[in-house]
mmCIF file of C-alpha atoms and ligand atoms in Angstrom:
data_model
loop_
_atom_site.group_PDB
_atom_site.id
_atom_site.type_symbol
_atom_site.label_atom_id
_atom_site.label_comp_id
_atom_site.label_asym_id
_atom_site.label_seq_id
_atom_site.Cartn_x
_atom_site.Cartn_y
_atom_site.Cartn_z
ATOM 1 C CA MET A 11 49.996 117.099 56.627
ATOM 2 C CA ILE A 12 49.232 120.759 58.068
ATOM 3 C CA ALA A 13 50.880 122.301 55.610
ATOM 4 C CA GLU A 14 48.419 120.101 52.881
ATOM 5 C CA MET A 15 45.145 121.562 54.901
ATOM 6 C CA ILE A 16 47.047 125.267 54.685
ATOM 7 C CA LYS A 17 47.555 124.672 50.848
ATOM 8 C CA LYS A 18 44.228 123.540 50.418
ATOM 9 C CA ALA A 19 42.724 126.708 52.148
ATOM 10 C CA GLY A 20 44.685 128.564 49.480
ATOM 11 C CA LEU A 21 47.092 130.008 52.067
ATOM 12 C CA GLY A 22 49.828 127.823 50.774
ATOM 13 C CA ASP A 23 52.007 130.701 49.621
ATOM 14 C CA ILE A 24 51.365 132.603 52.953
ATOM 15 C CA LEU A 25 52.661 129.728 55.002
ATOM 16 C CA VAL A 26 56.061 129.367 53.329
ATOM 17 C CA ARG A 27 56.588 132.946 54.101
ATOM 18 C CA VAL A 28 55.320 132.694 57.704
ATOM 19 C CA GLU A 29 57.970 129.756 57.897
ATOM 20 C CA ALA A 30 60.789 131.985 56.477
ATOM 21 C CA GLY A 31 60.057 134.782 58.823
ATOM 22 C CA GLU A 32 59.167 136.891 55.931
ATOM 23 C CA ARG A 33 57.226 140.474 56.633
ATOM 24 C CA LEU A 34 53.688 139.480 55.022
ATOM 25 C CA GLY A 35 51.986 142.601 52.613
ATOM 26 C CA VAL A 36 48.679 144.294 52.892
ATOM 27 C CA ASP A 37 47.174 141.790 50.394
ATOM 28 C CA ASP A 38 48.144 138.264 52.542
ATOM 29 C CA ALA A 39 46.431 140.388 55.399
ATOM 30 C CA ALA A 40 43.222 140.718 53.524
ATOM 31 C CA ARG A 41 43.220 137.080 52.449
ATOM 32 C CA LEU A 42 43.848 136.207 55.976
ATOM 33 C CA TYR A 43 40.895 137.870 56.932
ATOM 34 C CA LEU A 44 38.702 136.714 54.515
ATOM 35 C CA SER A 45 39.483 132.871 55.176
ATOM 36 C CA PRO A 46 36.863 130.808 56.990
ATOM 37 C CA ASP A 47 39.979 128.438 57.799
ATOM 38 C CA ILE A 48 40.663 129.130 61.379
ATOM 39 C CA LEU A 49 42.984 126.364 62.003
ATOM 40 C CA ALA A 50 45.176 127.512 59.241
ATOM 41 C CA LEU A 51 45.556 130.933 60.723
ATOM 42 C CA GLY A 52 46.176 129.626 63.829
ATOM 43 C CA TYR A 53 48.578 127.138 63.061
ATOM 44 C CA MET A 54 50.570 130.032 61.076
ATOM 45 C CA ALA A 55 49.925 132.732 64.003
ATOM 46 C CA ASN A 56 51.381 130.106 66.584
ATOM 47 C CA ILE A 57 54.721 129.916 64.577
ATOM 48 C CA VAL A 58 55.200 133.604 65.213
ATOM 49 C CA ARG A 59 53.821 133.482 68.678
ATOM 50 C CA GLU A 60 56.205 130.549 69.569
ATOM 51 C CA ARG A 61 59.455 132.214 67.425
ATOM 52 C CA ILE A 62 59.012 135.546 69.429
ATOM 53 C CA ASN A 63 57.620 134.700 72.789
ATOM 54 C CA GLY A 64 58.244 130.516 72.998
ATOM 55 C CA ASN A 65 55.842 128.935 75.381
ATOM 56 C CA ARG A 66 55.604 131.617 77.819
ATOM 57 C CA ALA A 67 51.855 133.638 78.462
ATOM 58 C CA TYR A 68 52.129 136.694 80.384
ATOM 59 C CA PHE A 69 49.726 138.042 82.588
ATOM 60 C CA ILE A 70 49.851 140.965 85.417
ATOM 61 C CA TYR A 71 48.230 141.477 88.790
ATOM 62 C CA ASN A 72 46.984 145.208 88.012
ATOM 63 C CA GLN A 73 43.973 147.525 89.075
ATOM 64 C CA HIS A 74 41.668 149.526 86.807
ATOM 65 C CA ILE A 75 40.554 152.724 87.848
ATOM 66 C CA ASN A 76 37.539 154.663 85.361
ATOM 67 C CA TYR A 77 38.308 157.677 87.448
ATOM 68 C CA SER A 78 35.053 159.523 85.106
ATOM 69 C CA ASN A 79 32.829 158.793 82.628
ATOM 70 C CA ILE A 80 31.886 162.137 81.887
ATOM 71 C CA CYS A 81 32.971 162.853 78.427
ATOM 72 C CA SER A 82 32.547 165.383 75.533
ATOM 73 C CA ASN A 83 32.730 163.230 72.821
ATOM 74 C CA LEU A 84 29.984 160.971 73.054
ATOM 75 C CA CYS A 85 31.395 157.849 70.335
ATOM 76 C CA LYS A 86 28.471 155.778 69.360
ATOM 77 C CA PHE A 87 29.898 152.743 69.932
ATOM 78 C CA CYS A 88 30.680 153.400 73.818
ATOM 79 C CA ALA A 89 28.175 152.756 76.417
ATOM 80 C CA PHE A 90 30.793 154.256 79.249
ATOM 81 C CA GLY A 91 30.978 158.193 78.277
ATOM 82 C CA LYS A 92 28.001 160.038 79.606
ATOM 83 C CA PRO A 93 27.210 163.733 79.371
ATOM 84 C CA ALA A 94 27.698 165.678 82.440
ATOM 85 C CA ASP A 95 24.078 166.291 83.709
ATOM 86 C CA HIS A 96 23.392 162.286 82.572
ATOM 87 C CA GLU A 97 21.744 160.739 86.092
ATOM 88 C CA GLN A 98 24.771 158.223 85.967
ATOM 89 C CA ALA A 99 27.593 160.570 85.211
ATOM 90 C CA TYR A 100 30.292 160.497 87.731
ATOM 91 C CA GLU A 101 33.608 161.993 88.526
ATOM 92 C CA MET A 102 36.035 161.013 91.087
ATOM 93 C CA SER A 103 37.945 163.357 93.434
ATOM 94 C CA VAL A 104 41.627 162.487 93.603
ATOM 95 C CA ASP A 105 40.896 161.561 97.399
ATOM 96 C CA GLU A 106 38.645 158.979 96.354
ATOM 97 C CA ILE A 107 41.228 158.005 93.825
ATOM 98 C CA ARG A 108 43.727 157.646 96.388
ATOM 99 C CA ARG A 109 41.610 155.690 98.910
ATOM 100 C CA LYS A 110 40.763 153.304 95.597
ATOM 101 C CA VAL A 111 44.701 152.663 95.663
ATOM 102 C CA ARG A 112 44.527 152.558 99.503
ATOM 103 C CA GLU A 113 42.060 150.120 100.053
ATOM 104 C CA ARG A 114 44.223 147.162 98.082
ATOM 105 C CA LEU A 115 47.717 147.965 99.489
ATOM 106 C CA ASP A 116 47.992 144.241 100.987
ATOM 107 C CA GLU A 117 47.733 142.961 97.664
ATOM 108 C CA PRO A 118 50.763 142.851 95.218
ATOM 109 C CA ILE A 119 49.000 145.009 92.421
ATOM 110 C CA VAL A 120 52.296 146.404 90.103
ATOM 111 C CA GLU A 121 50.102 148.420 87.816
ATOM 112 C CA VAL A 122 47.610 150.692 88.298
ATOM 113 C CA HIS A 123 45.556 151.178 84.997
ATOM 114 C CA VAL A 124 43.808 154.531 84.836
ATOM 115 C CA VAL A 125 41.544 155.571 81.913
ATOM 116 C CA GLY A 126 38.222 158.063 81.740
ATOM 117 C CA GLY A 127 36.553 159.909 79.314
ATOM 118 C CA ILE A 128 37.304 163.562 77.759
ATOM 119 C CA HIS A 129 35.925 165.648 80.516
ATOM 120 C CA PRO A 130 35.008 169.069 79.646
ATOM 121 C CA ASP A 131 36.187 171.098 82.653
ATOM 122 C CA LEU A 132 38.312 169.027 84.944
ATOM 123 C CA PRO A 133 41.584 171.081 85.150
ATOM 124 C CA TYR A 134 45.289 170.188 84.183
ATOM 125 C CA SER A 135 46.314 170.303 87.889
ATOM 126 C CA TYR A 136 43.662 167.266 88.656
ATOM 127 C CA TYR A 137 45.412 165.246 86.307
ATOM 128 C CA LEU A 138 48.795 165.817 87.805
ATOM 129 C CA ASP A 139 47.293 165.521 91.248
ATOM 130 C CA MET A 140 45.820 162.420 90.778
ATOM 131 C CA LEU A 141 49.551 160.847 89.653
ATOM 132 C CA ARG A 142 51.044 162.235 92.215
ATOM 133 C CA GLY A 143 48.124 161.180 94.222
ATOM 134 C CA ILE A 144 48.579 157.377 93.286
ATOM 135 C CA LYS A 145 52.448 157.457 93.877
ATOM 136 C CA GLN A 146 52.283 158.657 97.313
ATOM 137 C CA GLU A 147 50.208 156.222 98.520
ATOM 138 C CA ARG A 148 51.868 153.292 96.336
ATOM 139 C CA PRO A 149 55.206 154.489 95.504
ATOM 140 C CA ASP A 150 56.308 151.371 93.536
ATOM 141 C CA VAL A 151 53.115 150.819 91.553
ATOM 142 C CA HIS A 152 53.548 151.645 87.570
ATOM 143 C CA ILE A 153 51.054 153.894 86.427
ATOM 144 C CA GLN A 154 49.560 153.086 82.478
ATOM 145 C CA GLY A 155 47.459 155.429 82.011
ATOM 146 C CA PHE A 156 45.414 157.882 79.577
ATOM 147 C CA THR A 157 44.837 156.977 76.430
ATOM 148 C CA GLY A 158 46.253 159.133 73.408
ATOM 149 C CA VAL A 159 42.873 160.441 73.185
ATOM 150 C CA GLU A 160 43.054 161.770 76.949
ATOM 151 C CA ILE A 161 46.781 162.786 76.242
ATOM 152 C CA ALA A 162 45.683 165.055 73.223
ATOM 153 C CA HIS A 163 43.140 166.671 75.301
ATOM 154 C CA LEU A 164 45.748 167.550 78.218
ATOM 155 C CA ALA A 165 48.231 168.936 75.796
ATOM 156 C CA GLU A 166 44.950 171.156 74.884
ATOM 157 C CA ILE A 167 43.991 172.237 78.220
ATOM 158 C CA SER A 168 47.472 172.900 79.496
ATOM 159 C CA GLY A 169 48.383 175.054 76.232
ATOM 160 C CA LYS A 170 51.638 173.639 76.331
ATOM 161 C CA GLY A 171 51.954 171.364 73.166
ATOM 162 C CA LEU A 172 51.975 167.302 73.638
ATOM 163 C CA GLU A 173 56.151 167.238 74.369
ATOM 164 C CA ALA A 174 55.610 169.554 77.133
ATOM 165 C CA THR A 175 52.729 167.872 78.592
ATOM 166 C CA LEU A 176 53.959 164.359 78.371
ATOM 167 C CA ILE A 177 56.907 165.311 80.249
ATOM 168 C CA ASP A 178 54.885 166.948 83.160
ATOM 169 C CA LEU A 179 52.826 163.598 83.147
ATOM 170 C CA ILE A 180 55.933 161.647 83.415
ATOM 171 C CA ASP A 181 56.987 164.106 86.311
ATOM 172 C CA ALA A 182 54.363 163.185 88.202
ATOM 173 C CA GLY A 183 54.300 159.570 87.930
ATOM 174 C CA LEU A 184 52.882 158.197 84.236
ATOM 175 C CA GLY A 185 54.888 155.332 83.583
ATOM 176 C CA SER A 186 53.297 153.960 80.314
ATOM 177 C CA ILE A 187 50.242 154.739 77.866
ATOM 178 C CA PRO A 188 47.312 152.138 77.189
ATOM 179 C CA GLY A 189 46.203 151.212 73.901
ATOM 180 C CA GLY A 190 42.721 152.923 73.837
ATOM 181 C CA GLY A 191 41.137 155.480 71.868
ATOM 182 C CA ALA A 192 43.003 154.045 68.745
ATOM 183 C CA GLU A 193 39.392 152.780 67.471
ATOM 184 C CA VAL A 194 39.870 152.120 63.835
ATOM 185 C CA PHE A 195 42.224 154.861 62.312
ATOM 186 C CA SER A 196 39.860 155.000 58.974
ATOM 187 C CA ALA A 197 38.626 158.699 58.725
ATOM 188 C CA ARG A 198 35.132 156.956 57.387
ATOM 189 C CA ILE A 199 34.822 155.018 60.398
ATOM 190 C CA ARG A 200 35.385 157.776 62.647
ATOM 191 C CA GLU A 201 33.243 160.153 60.825
ATOM 192 C CA ILE A 202 30.121 157.760 61.089
ATOM 193 C CA THR A 203 30.791 156.525 64.857
ATOM 194 C CA CYS A 204 33.171 159.625 66.545
ATOM 195 C CA GLU A 205 33.210 162.516 64.595
ATOM 196 C CA LYS A 206 34.104 164.712 67.960
ATOM 197 C CA LYS A 207 37.303 162.136 68.565
ATOM 198 C CA LEU A 208 40.923 163.037 68.092
ATOM 199 C CA SER A 209 41.804 161.759 64.182
ATOM 200 C CA GLY A 210 43.381 158.658 63.434
ATOM 201 C CA GLU A 211 46.538 160.830 62.572
ATOM 202 C CA GLY A 212 46.323 162.883 65.797
ATOM 203 C CA TRP A 213 46.327 159.338 68.038
ATOM 204 C CA LEU A 214 49.445 158.478 66.249
ATOM 205 C CA GLU A 215 50.876 161.773 66.815
ATOM 206 C CA VAL A 216 50.626 160.992 70.368
ATOM 207 C CA ALA A 217 52.223 157.706 70.440
ATOM 208 C CA ARG A 218 54.977 159.107 68.649
ATOM 209 C CA ALA A 219 55.997 161.991 70.677
ATOM 210 C CA ALA A 220 55.292 159.511 73.804
ATOM 211 C CA HIS A 221 57.974 156.785 72.456
ATOM 212 C CA LYS A 222 60.624 159.515 71.455
ATOM 213 C CA LEU A 223 60.281 160.655 75.348
ATOM 214 C CA GLY A 224 60.979 156.723 75.719
ATOM 215 C CA LEU A 225 57.427 156.475 77.407
ATOM 216 C CA LYS A 226 55.994 152.724 75.988
ATOM 217 C CA SER A 227 52.695 152.629 74.742
ATOM 218 C CA ASN A 228 50.309 149.762 73.781
ATOM 219 C CA ALA A 229 47.514 150.111 70.636
ATOM 220 C CA THR A 230 44.326 148.579 70.001
ATOM 221 C CA MET A 231 41.429 147.889 67.452
ATOM 222 C CA LEU A 232 38.111 148.043 68.087
ATOM 223 C CA TYR A 233 36.617 145.544 65.621
ATOM 224 C CA GLY A 234 33.321 144.103 64.968
ATOM 225 C CA HIS A 235 31.107 146.988 64.218
ATOM 226 C CA ILE A 236 30.954 148.496 60.434
ATOM 227 C CA GLU A 237 34.711 148.583 59.596
ATOM 228 C CA THR A 238 35.569 147.042 56.323
ATOM 229 C CA ILE A 239 38.370 144.726 56.049
ATOM 230 C CA GLU A 240 40.710 146.922 54.443
ATOM 231 C CA GLU A 241 39.905 149.627 56.937
ATOM 232 C CA ARG A 242 41.549 146.670 59.471
ATOM 233 C CA VAL A 243 44.265 145.969 57.619
ATOM 234 C CA ASP A 244 45.142 149.717 57.169
ATOM 235 C CA HIS A 245 44.573 150.194 60.547
ATOM 236 C CA LEU A 246 47.481 147.293 61.559
ATOM 237 C CA LEU A 247 49.288 149.039 58.650
ATOM 238 C CA ARG A 248 49.767 152.068 60.100
ATOM 239 C CA LEU A 249 50.470 150.701 63.220
ATOM 240 C CA ARG A 250 53.449 148.550 61.835
ATOM 241 C CA GLU A 251 54.862 151.470 60.029
ATOM 242 C CA LEU A 252 55.310 153.539 63.202
ATOM 243 C CA GLN A 253 56.642 150.461 65.165
ATOM 244 C CA ASP A 254 59.268 150.612 62.689
ATOM 245 C CA GLU A 255 59.928 154.179 63.303
ATOM 246 C CA THR A 256 59.709 154.263 67.225
ATOM 247 C CA GLY A 257 60.146 150.637 68.459
ATOM 248 C CA GLY A 258 57.909 151.952 71.296
ATOM 249 C CA PHE A 259 54.813 149.960 71.143
ATOM 250 C CA MET A 260 54.700 146.813 73.656
ATOM 251 C CA THR A 261 51.296 144.895 72.824
ATOM 252 C CA PHE A 262 48.593 145.444 70.418
ATOM 253 C CA ILE A 263 44.849 144.754 71.597
ATOM 254 C CA PRO A 264 42.184 143.701 69.537
ATOM 255 C CA LEU A 265 39.030 145.261 71.322
ATOM 256 C CA ALA A 266 35.931 142.940 70.297
ATOM 257 C CA PHE A 267 32.829 145.745 70.225
ATOM 258 C CA HIS A 268 30.197 145.113 72.532
ATOM 259 C CA PRO A 269 26.919 146.857 71.398
ATOM 260 C CA HIS A 270 24.737 146.727 74.298
ATOM 261 C CA ASN A 271 23.745 149.905 75.807
ATOM 262 C CA THR A 272 25.474 151.882 73.018
ATOM 263 C CA GLU A 273 23.659 153.694 69.958
ATOM 264 C CA MET A 274 24.965 150.999 67.703
ATOM 265 C CA HIS A 275 23.248 148.757 69.735
ATOM 266 C CA ASP A 276 21.362 146.948 66.340
ATOM 267 C CA LEU A 277 24.714 145.356 65.464
ATOM 268 C CA SER A 278 25.437 141.745 67.154
ATOM 269 C CA ARG A 279 28.238 140.918 69.032
ATOM 270 C CA SER A 280 31.344 139.596 67.382
ATOM 271 C CA THR A 281 31.721 135.234 67.332
ATOM 272 C CA GLY A 282 34.531 133.466 68.646
ATOM 273 C CA ILE A 283 35.876 132.744 65.384
ATOM 274 C CA GLU A 284 36.253 136.452 64.500
ATOM 275 C CA ASP A 285 37.628 137.006 67.874
ATOM 276 C CA LEU A 286 40.059 134.640 67.123
ATOM 277 C CA LYS A 287 40.695 135.814 63.687
ATOM 278 C CA ASN A 288 41.678 139.079 64.998
ATOM 279 C CA ILE A 289 44.340 138.152 66.818
ATOM 280 C CA ALA A 290 45.766 135.580 64.703
ATOM 281 C CA VAL A 291 46.032 137.966 62.130
ATOM 282 C CA ALA A 292 47.401 140.720 64.280
ATOM 283 C CA ARG A 293 50.244 138.225 65.115
ATOM 284 C CA LEU A 294 51.229 137.494 61.850
ATOM 285 C CA PHE A 295 50.869 141.211 60.325
ATOM 286 C CA LEU A 296 52.578 142.967 63.429
ATOM 287 C CA ASP A 297 55.845 141.312 63.113
ATOM 288 C CA ASN A 298 57.040 144.181 65.040
ATOM 289 C CA PHE A 299 55.158 143.842 68.127
ATOM 290 C CA PRO A 300 56.517 141.660 70.850
ATOM 291 C CA HIS A 301 53.004 140.795 72.216
ATOM 292 C CA ILE A 302 49.727 140.371 71.071
ATOM 293 C CA LYS A 303 47.246 140.236 74.089
ATOM 294 C CA ALA A 304 43.635 138.435 74.103
ATOM 295 C CA TYR A 305 41.975 140.727 76.964
ATOM 296 C CA TRP A 306 39.598 138.177 78.766
ATOM 297 C CA ILE A 307 37.339 140.906 79.874
ATOM 298 C CA MET A 308 36.234 141.407 76.458
ATOM 299 C CA ILE A 309 36.543 138.259 74.735
ATOM 300 C CA GLY A 310 35.695 136.107 77.833
ATOM 301 C CA ALA A 311 38.255 133.904 80.097
ATOM 302 C CA LYS A 312 37.253 130.838 78.246
ATOM 303 C CA LEU A 313 38.201 132.004 74.682
ATOM 304 C CA ALA A 314 41.262 133.935 75.791
ATOM 305 C CA GLN A 315 42.508 130.617 77.173
ATOM 306 C CA VAL A 316 42.163 129.219 73.453
ATOM 307 C CA ALA A 317 43.832 132.210 71.852
ATOM 308 C CA LEU A 318 46.901 131.519 73.532
ATOM 309 C CA SER A 319 47.137 128.941 70.295
ATOM 310 C CA PHE A 320 45.953 131.117 68.004
ATOM 311 C CA GLY A 321 48.673 133.895 68.346
ATOM 312 C CA ALA A 322 48.168 135.759 71.719
ATOM 313 C CA ASP A 323 50.945 135.238 74.417
ATOM 314 C CA ASP A 324 49.232 137.785 76.684
ATOM 315 C CA VAL A 325 45.700 137.530 78.741
ATOM 316 C CA ASP A 326 45.940 140.924 80.445
ATOM 317 C CA GLY A 327 45.503 140.157 84.670
ATOM 318 C CA THR A 328 43.380 140.415 87.604
ATOM 319 C CA VAL A 329 41.992 143.586 86.658
ATOM 320 C CA SER A 330 39.160 144.600 89.011
ATOM 321 C CA GLU A 331 36.150 147.003 88.475
ATOM 322 C CA GLU A 332 36.554 147.504 84.866
ATOM 323 C CA LYS A 333 33.752 149.621 83.559
ATOM 324 C CA ILE A 334 33.947 150.277 79.928
ATOM 325 C CA THR A 335 32.952 146.537 78.805
ATOM 326 C CA ARG A 336 31.004 146.351 81.538
ATOM 327 C CA MET A 337 28.640 149.170 80.461
ATOM 328 C CA ALA A 338 28.464 148.021 76.914
ATOM 329 C CA GLY A 339 26.954 144.569 78.020
ATOM 330 C CA GLY A 340 30.619 142.610 78.633
ATOM 331 C CA GLU A 341 29.770 139.422 80.763
ATOM 332 C CA ALA A 342 33.137 137.911 81.421
ATOM 333 C CA GLY A 343 33.020 139.352 84.869
ATOM 334 C CA GLN A 344 35.431 142.056 86.464
ATOM 335 C CA PHE A 345 38.333 139.818 88.389
ATOM 336 C CA LEU A 346 40.024 136.733 87.627
ATOM 337 C CA ALA A 347 42.203 135.798 91.191
ATOM 338 C CA ARG A 348 45.611 135.172 90.312
ATOM 339 C CA ASN A 349 45.679 131.067 90.959
ATOM 340 C CA GLU A 350 42.525 131.357 88.298
ATOM 341 C CA LEU A 351 45.006 133.196 85.692
ATOM 342 C CA VAL A 352 47.624 130.864 86.361
ATOM 343 C CA ARG A 353 45.476 127.714 86.224
ATOM 344 C CA MET A 354 44.176 128.839 82.522
ATOM 345 C CA ILE A 355 47.188 129.685 81.160
ATOM 346 C CA LYS A 356 48.698 126.277 82.261
ATOM 347 C CA GLU A 357 45.685 124.463 81.033
ATOM 348 C CA ALA A 358 46.461 125.738 77.743
ATOM 349 C CA GLY A 359 49.764 124.342 77.849
ATOM 350 C CA ARG A 360 51.776 127.277 78.309
ATOM 351 C CA VAL A 361 53.750 128.503 81.228
ATOM 352 C CA PRO A 362 52.161 131.139 82.938
ATOM 353 C CA VAL A 363 54.741 134.438 83.767
ATOM 354 C CA GLU A 364 53.276 137.282 86.109
ATOM 355 C CA ARG A 365 54.761 140.065 84.708
ATOM 356 C CA ASP A 366 55.209 143.675 85.243
ATOM 357 C CA THR A 367 53.921 146.678 82.789
ATOM 358 C CA LEU A 368 56.726 146.977 80.837
ATOM 359 C CA TYR A 369 56.918 142.686 80.554
ATOM 360 C CA SER A 370 60.076 142.102 83.015
ATOM 361 C CA THR A 371 59.157 139.197 84.931
ATOM 362 C CA ILE A 372 58.140 138.822 88.184
ATOM 363 C CA ARG A 373 57.289 135.105 88.673
ATOM 364 C CA GLU A 374 57.492 132.160 86.248
ATOM 365 C CA TYR A 375 54.912 129.242 87.581
ATOM 366 C CA GLU A 376 56.258 125.741 86.600
HETATM 367 O O1 V47 B 404 39.473 153.316 73.833
HETATM 368 C C1 V47 B 404 34.617 151.738 74.010
HETATM 369 C C2 V47 B 404 37.058 150.395 73.819
HETATM 370 C C3 V47 B 404 39.111 151.207 74.819
HETATM 371 C C4 V47 B 404 33.528 149.581 73.796
HETATM 372 O O2 V47 B 404 46.291 149.528 76.820
HETATM 373 C C5 V47 B 404 34.864 149.423 73.729
HETATM 374 O O3 V47 B 404 46.724 147.125 77.800
HETATM 375 C C6 V47 B 404 34.399 147.372 72.923
HETATM 376 O O4 V47 B 404 41.565 150.475 75.237
HETATM 377 N N1 V47 B 404 33.132 147.902 73.099
HETATM 378 C C7 V47 B 404 39.285 151.558 76.574
HETATM 379 N N2 V47 B 404 35.073 148.119 73.214
HETATM 380 C C8 V47 B 404 40.045 149.811 76.802
HETATM 381 C C9 V47 B 404 41.644 149.740 76.209
HETATM 382 C C10 V47 B 404 42.199 148.536 76.754
HETATM 383 C C11 V47 B 404 41.843 147.793 77.836
HETATM 384 C C12 V47 B 404 42.463 146.866 78.276
HETATM 385 C C13 V47 B 404 43.667 146.916 78.070
HETATM 386 C C14 V47 B 404 44.440 147.842 77.559
HETATM 387 C C15 V47 B 404 45.830 148.027 77.177
HETATM 388 C C16 V47 B 404 43.854 148.958 76.949
HETATM 389 O O5 V47 B 404 37.913 150.078 75.174
HETATM 390 C C17 V47 B 404 38.151 152.578 74.212
HETATM 391 C C18 V47 B 404 37.645 151.971 73.391
HETATM 392 O O6 V47 B 404 38.380 151.501 72.093
HETATM 393 N N3 V47 B 404 35.542 150.883 73.804
HETATM 394 N N4 V47 B 404 33.563 150.979 74.304
HETATM 395 C C19 V47 B 404 32.724 148.981 73.416
HETATM 396 N N5 V47 B 404 31.194 149.241 73.390
#
């Protein structure tokens, strides 16, 4: 009956290939994006999701620290970055960052996620001191920090090149790299929305260099603004190709554009169907990515729960104090307690697995 429904949706040939475990092509991905049949997409994405991750759904006990919003890129889609003289501009000293970590030592946090803007004049030593400081406060914590764009900036200010910079960061305590800054790789999109930002090729180069050093990373795509379906598929293809080469990506996270307080505030927010579709198509096309994350901060906890049946196997974590989405009008809240995450996953019919950053199991909740 389901096969009939999928055939009726004109996707029967894709179902055959999904069931056979065959790789989908760029035309397939475009057809999936164009299909309004969300249940057909979800059914197929769920086949791949369960093949790779069974019935598990991951979450992590983490803390986000956005150390500064001062940014020289000032991308049109971003409400977080501010010029240095803006009344809302801020930067935390290393001591303040250490205090943030220290304040929560009684919680079972396993990851500190550190991201900021492209600050025009913080010195290289600040970033190394920040990593060392976090580790001194909480020696066992995994630091997932600095998007590919920040790392390229650090390589520039260190004057040492990418590889030596990454080695410095690893020595100071960096454990892995989050997926931000990828946006959409298309040069057209970057020229219109973030002309000062590192190019798509530059972002991929940072990921390649990191993976070569054994550093794992994530990847994102910012969707729901002015990108075309072809540009989305091209973005996914470039990620899949790099993953074939290095195997260093852990997770893909589609990020729903939030227009509020941005220069692109005339655009509407993505709909639930669009959010689920981006999860499902990513799960079907990125056959070499172990994980697809439904980031509840961006799409809301309720839709993230539904997304666990549409290809996602991860909802991120407790988070707290995230500013990038909040500044752009995100209403999902800032913090979910561990028991709320467990309940949300269980009610979706999945087995909650509390993980560390690299997806080792900390606890399975039967
Ligand atoms: O790089 C900026 C995006 C990213 C907006 O790796 C926006 O596990 C929506 O990458 N609307 C930062 N998105 C967040 C990020 C992330 C978050 C959680 C987990 C992981 C991970 C990565 O947020 C930025 C940019 O692509 N962004 N402005 C906006 N208005």
